[in-house]
XYZ file of C-alpha atoms in Angstrom:
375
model
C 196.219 90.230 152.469
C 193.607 92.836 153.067
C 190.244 91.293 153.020
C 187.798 92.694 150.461
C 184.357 91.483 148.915
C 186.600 89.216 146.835
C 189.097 88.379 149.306
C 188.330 84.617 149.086
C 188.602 84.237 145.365
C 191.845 86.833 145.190
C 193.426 84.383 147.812
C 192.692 81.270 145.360
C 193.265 82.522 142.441
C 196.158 80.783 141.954
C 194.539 77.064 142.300
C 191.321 78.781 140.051
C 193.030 79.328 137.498
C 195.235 75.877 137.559
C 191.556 74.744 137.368
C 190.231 76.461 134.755
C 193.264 75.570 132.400
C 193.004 71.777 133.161
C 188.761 72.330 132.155
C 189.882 74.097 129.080
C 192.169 71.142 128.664
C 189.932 68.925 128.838
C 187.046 70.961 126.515
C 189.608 70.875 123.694
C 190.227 67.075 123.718
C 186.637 65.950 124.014
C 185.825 68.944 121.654
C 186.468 66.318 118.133
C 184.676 63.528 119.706
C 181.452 65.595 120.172
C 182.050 66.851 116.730
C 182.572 63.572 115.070
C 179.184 62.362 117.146
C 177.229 64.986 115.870
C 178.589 64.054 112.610
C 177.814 60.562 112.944
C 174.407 61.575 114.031
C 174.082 64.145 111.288
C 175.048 61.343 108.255
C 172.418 58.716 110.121
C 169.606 61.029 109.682
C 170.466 62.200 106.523
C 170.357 65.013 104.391
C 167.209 67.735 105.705
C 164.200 67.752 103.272
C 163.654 70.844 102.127
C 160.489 71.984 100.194
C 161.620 74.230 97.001
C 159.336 76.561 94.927
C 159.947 77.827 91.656
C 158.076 78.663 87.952
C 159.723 76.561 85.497
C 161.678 77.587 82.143
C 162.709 81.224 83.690
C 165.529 82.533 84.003
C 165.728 83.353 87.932
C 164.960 79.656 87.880
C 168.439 78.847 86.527
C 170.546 78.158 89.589
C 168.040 75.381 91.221
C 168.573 73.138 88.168
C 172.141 74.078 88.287
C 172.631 72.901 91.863
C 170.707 69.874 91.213
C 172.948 68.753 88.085
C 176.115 69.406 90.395
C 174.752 67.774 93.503
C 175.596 70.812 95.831
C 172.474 70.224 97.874
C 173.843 67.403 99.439
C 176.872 69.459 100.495
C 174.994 71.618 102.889
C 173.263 68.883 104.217
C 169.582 69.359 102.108
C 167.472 67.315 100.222
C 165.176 69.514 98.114
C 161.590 68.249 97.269
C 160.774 71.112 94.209
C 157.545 72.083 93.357
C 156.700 74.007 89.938
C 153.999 76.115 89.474
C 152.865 78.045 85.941
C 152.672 81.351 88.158
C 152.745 83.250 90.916
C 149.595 83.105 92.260
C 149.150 79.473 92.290
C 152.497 79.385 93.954
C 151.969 81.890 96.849
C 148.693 80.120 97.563
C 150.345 76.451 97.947
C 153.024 78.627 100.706
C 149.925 79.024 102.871
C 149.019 75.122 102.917
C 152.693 74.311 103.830
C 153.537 72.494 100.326
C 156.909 74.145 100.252
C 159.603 75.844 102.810
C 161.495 78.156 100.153
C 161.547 79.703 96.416
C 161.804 81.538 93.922
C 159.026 83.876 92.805
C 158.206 87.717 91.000
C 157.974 91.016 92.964
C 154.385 91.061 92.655
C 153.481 87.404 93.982
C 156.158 88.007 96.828
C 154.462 91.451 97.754
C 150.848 89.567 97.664
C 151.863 86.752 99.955
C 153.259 88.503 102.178
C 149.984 90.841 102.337
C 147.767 87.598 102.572
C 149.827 84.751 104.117
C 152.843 86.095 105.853
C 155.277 85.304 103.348
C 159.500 86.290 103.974
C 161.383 87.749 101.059
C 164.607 86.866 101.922
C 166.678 87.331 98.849
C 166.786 88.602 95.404
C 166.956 86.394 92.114
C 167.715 88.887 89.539
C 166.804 92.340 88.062
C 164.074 91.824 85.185
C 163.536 95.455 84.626
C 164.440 95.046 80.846
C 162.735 92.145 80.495
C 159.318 92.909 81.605
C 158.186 95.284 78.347
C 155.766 96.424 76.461
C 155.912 95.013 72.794
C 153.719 95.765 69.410
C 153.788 94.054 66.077
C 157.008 95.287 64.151
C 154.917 96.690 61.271
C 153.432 99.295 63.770
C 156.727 99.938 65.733
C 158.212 103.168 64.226
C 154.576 104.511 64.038
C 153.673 104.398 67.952
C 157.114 104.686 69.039
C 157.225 107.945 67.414
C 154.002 109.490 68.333
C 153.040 106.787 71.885
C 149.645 108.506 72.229
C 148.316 106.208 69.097
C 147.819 103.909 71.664
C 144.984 105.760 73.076
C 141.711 103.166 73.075
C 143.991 100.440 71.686
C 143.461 96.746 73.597
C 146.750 96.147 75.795
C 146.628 92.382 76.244
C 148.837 91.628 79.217
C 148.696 89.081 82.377
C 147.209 91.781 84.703
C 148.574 91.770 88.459
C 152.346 90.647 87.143
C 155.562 92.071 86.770
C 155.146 92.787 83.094
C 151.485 94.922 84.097
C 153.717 96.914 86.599
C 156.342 97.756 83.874
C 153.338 98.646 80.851
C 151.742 101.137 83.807
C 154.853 102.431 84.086
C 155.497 102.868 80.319
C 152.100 104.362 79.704
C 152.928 107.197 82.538
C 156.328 107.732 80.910
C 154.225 108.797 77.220
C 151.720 110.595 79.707
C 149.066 108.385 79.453
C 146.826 106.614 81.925
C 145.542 103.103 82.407
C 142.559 104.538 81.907
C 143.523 105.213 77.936
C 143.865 102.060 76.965
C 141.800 98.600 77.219
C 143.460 96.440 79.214
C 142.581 92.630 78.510
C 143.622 89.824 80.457
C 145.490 86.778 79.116
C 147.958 84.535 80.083
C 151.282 84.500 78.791
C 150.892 81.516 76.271
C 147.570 82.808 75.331
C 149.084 86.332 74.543
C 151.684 84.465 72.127
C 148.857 82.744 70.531
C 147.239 85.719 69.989
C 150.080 87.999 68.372
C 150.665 85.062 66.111
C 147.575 84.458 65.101
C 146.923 88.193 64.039
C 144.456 89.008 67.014
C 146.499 91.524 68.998
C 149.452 93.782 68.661
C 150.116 95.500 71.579
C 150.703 93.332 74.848
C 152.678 93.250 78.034
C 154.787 90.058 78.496
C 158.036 89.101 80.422
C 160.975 86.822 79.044
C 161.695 84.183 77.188
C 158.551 84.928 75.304
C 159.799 88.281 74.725
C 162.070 86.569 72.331
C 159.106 84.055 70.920
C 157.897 87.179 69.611
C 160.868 88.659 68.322
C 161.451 85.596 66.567
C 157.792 84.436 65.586
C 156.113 87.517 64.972
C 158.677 90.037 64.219
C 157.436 92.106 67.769
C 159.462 94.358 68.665
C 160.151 96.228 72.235
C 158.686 99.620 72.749
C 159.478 99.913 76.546
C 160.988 97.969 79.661
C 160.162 98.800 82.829
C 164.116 100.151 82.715
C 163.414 102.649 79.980
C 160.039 103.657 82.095
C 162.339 103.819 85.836
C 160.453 100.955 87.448
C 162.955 98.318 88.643
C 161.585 95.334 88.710
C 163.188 92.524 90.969
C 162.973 88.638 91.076
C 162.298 87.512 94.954
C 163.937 84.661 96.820
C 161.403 83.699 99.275
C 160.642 81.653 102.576
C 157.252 80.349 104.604
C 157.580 82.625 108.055
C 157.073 79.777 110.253
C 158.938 77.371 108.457
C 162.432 79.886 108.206
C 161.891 80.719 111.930
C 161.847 77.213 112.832
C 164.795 76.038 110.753
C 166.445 79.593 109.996
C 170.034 77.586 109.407
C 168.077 75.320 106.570
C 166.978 78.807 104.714
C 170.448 80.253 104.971
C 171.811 77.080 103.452
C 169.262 77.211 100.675
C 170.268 80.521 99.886
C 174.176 79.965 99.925
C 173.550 77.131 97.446
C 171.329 79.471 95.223
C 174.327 82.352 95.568
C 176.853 79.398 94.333
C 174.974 78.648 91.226
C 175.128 81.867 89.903
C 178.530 82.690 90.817
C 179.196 79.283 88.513
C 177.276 80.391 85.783
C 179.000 83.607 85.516
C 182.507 81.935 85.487
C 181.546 79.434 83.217
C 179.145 81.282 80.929
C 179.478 79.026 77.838
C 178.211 75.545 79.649
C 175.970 77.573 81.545
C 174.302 78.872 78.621
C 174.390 75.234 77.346
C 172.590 73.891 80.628
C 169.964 76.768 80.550
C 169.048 75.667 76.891
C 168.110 72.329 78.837
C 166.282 73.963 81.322
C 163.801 75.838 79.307
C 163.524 72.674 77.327
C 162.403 70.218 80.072
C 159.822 72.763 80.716
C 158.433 73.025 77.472
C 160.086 76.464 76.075
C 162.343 75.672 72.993
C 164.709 79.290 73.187
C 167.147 80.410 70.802
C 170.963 80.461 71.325
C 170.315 84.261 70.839
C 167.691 84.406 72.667
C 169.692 82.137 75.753
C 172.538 85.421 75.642
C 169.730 87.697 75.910
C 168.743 86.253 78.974
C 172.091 86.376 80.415
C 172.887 90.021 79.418
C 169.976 91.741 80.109
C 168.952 90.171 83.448
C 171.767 91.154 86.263
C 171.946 89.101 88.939
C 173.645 89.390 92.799
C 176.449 87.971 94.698
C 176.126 88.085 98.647
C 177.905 91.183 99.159
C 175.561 92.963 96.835
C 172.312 91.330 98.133
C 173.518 92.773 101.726
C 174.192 95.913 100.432
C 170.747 96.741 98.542
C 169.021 95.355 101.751
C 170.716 97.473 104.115
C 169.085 99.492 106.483
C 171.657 101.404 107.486
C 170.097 104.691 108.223
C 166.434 104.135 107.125
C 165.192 102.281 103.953
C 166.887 100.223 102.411
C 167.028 100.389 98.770
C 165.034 96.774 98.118
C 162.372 98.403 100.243
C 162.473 100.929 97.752
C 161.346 98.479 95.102
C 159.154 96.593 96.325
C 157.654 99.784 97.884
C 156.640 101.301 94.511
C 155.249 97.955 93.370
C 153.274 97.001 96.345
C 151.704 100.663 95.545
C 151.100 99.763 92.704
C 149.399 96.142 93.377
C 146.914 98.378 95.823
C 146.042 100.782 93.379
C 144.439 98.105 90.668
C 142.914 96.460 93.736
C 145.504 93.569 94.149
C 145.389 94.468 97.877
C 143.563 96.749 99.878
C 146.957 98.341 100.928
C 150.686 97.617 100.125
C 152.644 95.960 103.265
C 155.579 97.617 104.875
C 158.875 96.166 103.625
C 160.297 96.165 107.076
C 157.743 93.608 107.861
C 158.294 91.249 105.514
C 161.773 91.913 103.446
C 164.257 90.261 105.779
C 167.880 89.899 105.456
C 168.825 87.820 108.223
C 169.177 84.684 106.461
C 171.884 86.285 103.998
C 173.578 87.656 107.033
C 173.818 84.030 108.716
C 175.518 82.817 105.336
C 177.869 86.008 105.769
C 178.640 84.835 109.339
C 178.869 81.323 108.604
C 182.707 81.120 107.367
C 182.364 77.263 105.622
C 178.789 78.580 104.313
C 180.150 81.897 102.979
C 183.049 79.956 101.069
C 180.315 77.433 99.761
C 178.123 80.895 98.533
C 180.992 82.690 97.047
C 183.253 80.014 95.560
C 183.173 81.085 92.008
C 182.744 84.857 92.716
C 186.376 85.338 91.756
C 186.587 83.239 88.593
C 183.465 85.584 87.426
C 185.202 88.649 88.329
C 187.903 87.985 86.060
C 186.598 86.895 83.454
């Protein structure tokens, strides 16, 4: 045999390779002890504890209370610890002391945490576009909706630095007016309820369910979403950067669990509907059944596939960085933030890729996909 750099190995190969089959051998037989150890190990210690965020009685909201009823936490292996907050801003702020890992939040609190504190959007709840709005007392409806420029000087009462601020902006510029022509006064949203009932405002910016309060309690009706006015406006899932890049497997399995719950709810719409009436009701927000199908029809929501496919970055921008693009520009024009943060540095789609990678995690995610797809 001619001798080359390999010479010695070509002239073993035979016994090498008799070797290397009785290693594999012996891999594959010790392969479901390790796994049955780890197991063992893994139902000693527990489920993980996992610190959830979310606003209570909202829609994008839905799918944690879901889980919880159906105990699917416990089938990835987490133990959520949920803290509720009446807002966003409260909620971003908490991220920054560590007092949860992962949530649910709006655009706009997403966009100023991760400006301030770091803060990972790593998913998408929904798309609220046409149910943040502008709304005005139904006696004046036909009147400004006709001729929008009565609104000139008018008070606009509206929780400023929110979702449903973004979409009135946007409105305004649709009739070709400015921020500037109207008097904007700041309220919260149970205040602003208060206040149309009560006779002491008519026009306001507010987000659902109390879009229908006000459709049912003081005959308001919509003049403009932040659809009708081209601003999309898009719910955030959302993770603590130094929590997800510690346990990045823990925020993937958060997600997958989130991704199941709506697939449920969309192939079982009827006790869905019936468990979201319970929802809003443990958090103090009696909703009609009309107003419960409102929710469901006007607020789309995303399967895995789709998330991936909006956050693409397949040739530049993806179309989530889009979004949140024209809303963080918007957050630094009324002084939110000095200047809106690139999307690249914060939106982050990794998580949703590891469930799409994961085979066991994407079944868990995508269970009931095909029951909603028929039905």
């Amino acid at each position: 045999m001619a001798r080359t750099p390999f010479g010695s190995i070509v002239s073993r190969g035979g016994s090498l390779r008799r070797f290397a089959r009785l290693l594999l051998a012996g891999a594959i037989a010790l392969a479901p002890l390790r796994l049955a150890a780890e197991e063992s190990k893994g139902a000693a210690e527990g489920p993980r504890k996992i610190g959830v965020s979310y606003q209570p009685s909202l829609y994008w909201a839905l799918p944690y209370y879901i889980a919880s009823q159906k105990d699917w936490w416990k089938e990835v292996g987490l133990a959520p610890d949920f803290a509720v907050f009446p807002a966003g801003a409260p909620q971003v702020a908490a991220a920054q002391a560590g007092s949860w890992d992962v949530g649910g939040t709006g655009s706009v609190p997403a966009i100023l945490g991760a400006a301030r504190f770091g803060l990972l959007t790593v998913g998408l709840t929904n798309d609220e576009s046409k149910t943040n709005v502008l709304m005005v007392k139904g006696d004046r409806y036909d009147a400004i909706l006709k001729d929008p420029k009565q609104l000139a000087g008018q008070k606009l009462l509206v929780t400023t630095n929110s979702t449903a601020d973004y979409a009135a902006r946007n409105c305004l510029k649709k009739w070709g007016l400015s921020a500037r022509d109207v008097r904007f006064v700041n309220l919260g949203q149970a205040q602003i309820i208060s206040a149309v009932i009560a006779d002491a405002g008519e026009v306001v910016g507010v987000w659902a369910p109390n879009t229908y309060t006000l459709e049912e309690k003081a005959k308001a009706r919509v003049l403009c979403s932040g659809a009708d006015a081209g601003a999309v406006v898009p719910g955030a899932l959302v993770a603590r950067a130094d929590y997800a890049k510690a346990h990045p497997d823990a925020v993937a399995k958060a997600l997958a669990v989130y991704l199941r719950a709506w697939g449920w709810a969309k192939a079982n719409p009827a006790e869905a509907r019936a468990m979201a009436k319970r929802f809003y009701a443990e958090g103090g927000v009696e909703v009609s059944d009309a107003a419960i199908d409102q929710e469901f029809s006007l607020r789309p929501t995303f399967t895995l596939a789709q998330q991936l496919k909006a956050m693409a970055r397949t040739g530049g921008p993806s179309e989530v960085d889009g979004w949140f693009s024209r809303i963080g520009a918007f957050m630094a024009e009324v002084g939110t933030i000095p200047q809106a943060p690139d999307p690249a540095g914060y939106i982050d789609d990794a998580f949703l890729r590891r469930v799409a990678d994961d085979p066991k995690l994407k079944a868990f995610a995508t269970a009931f996909d095909a029951g909603a797809a028929q039905r």
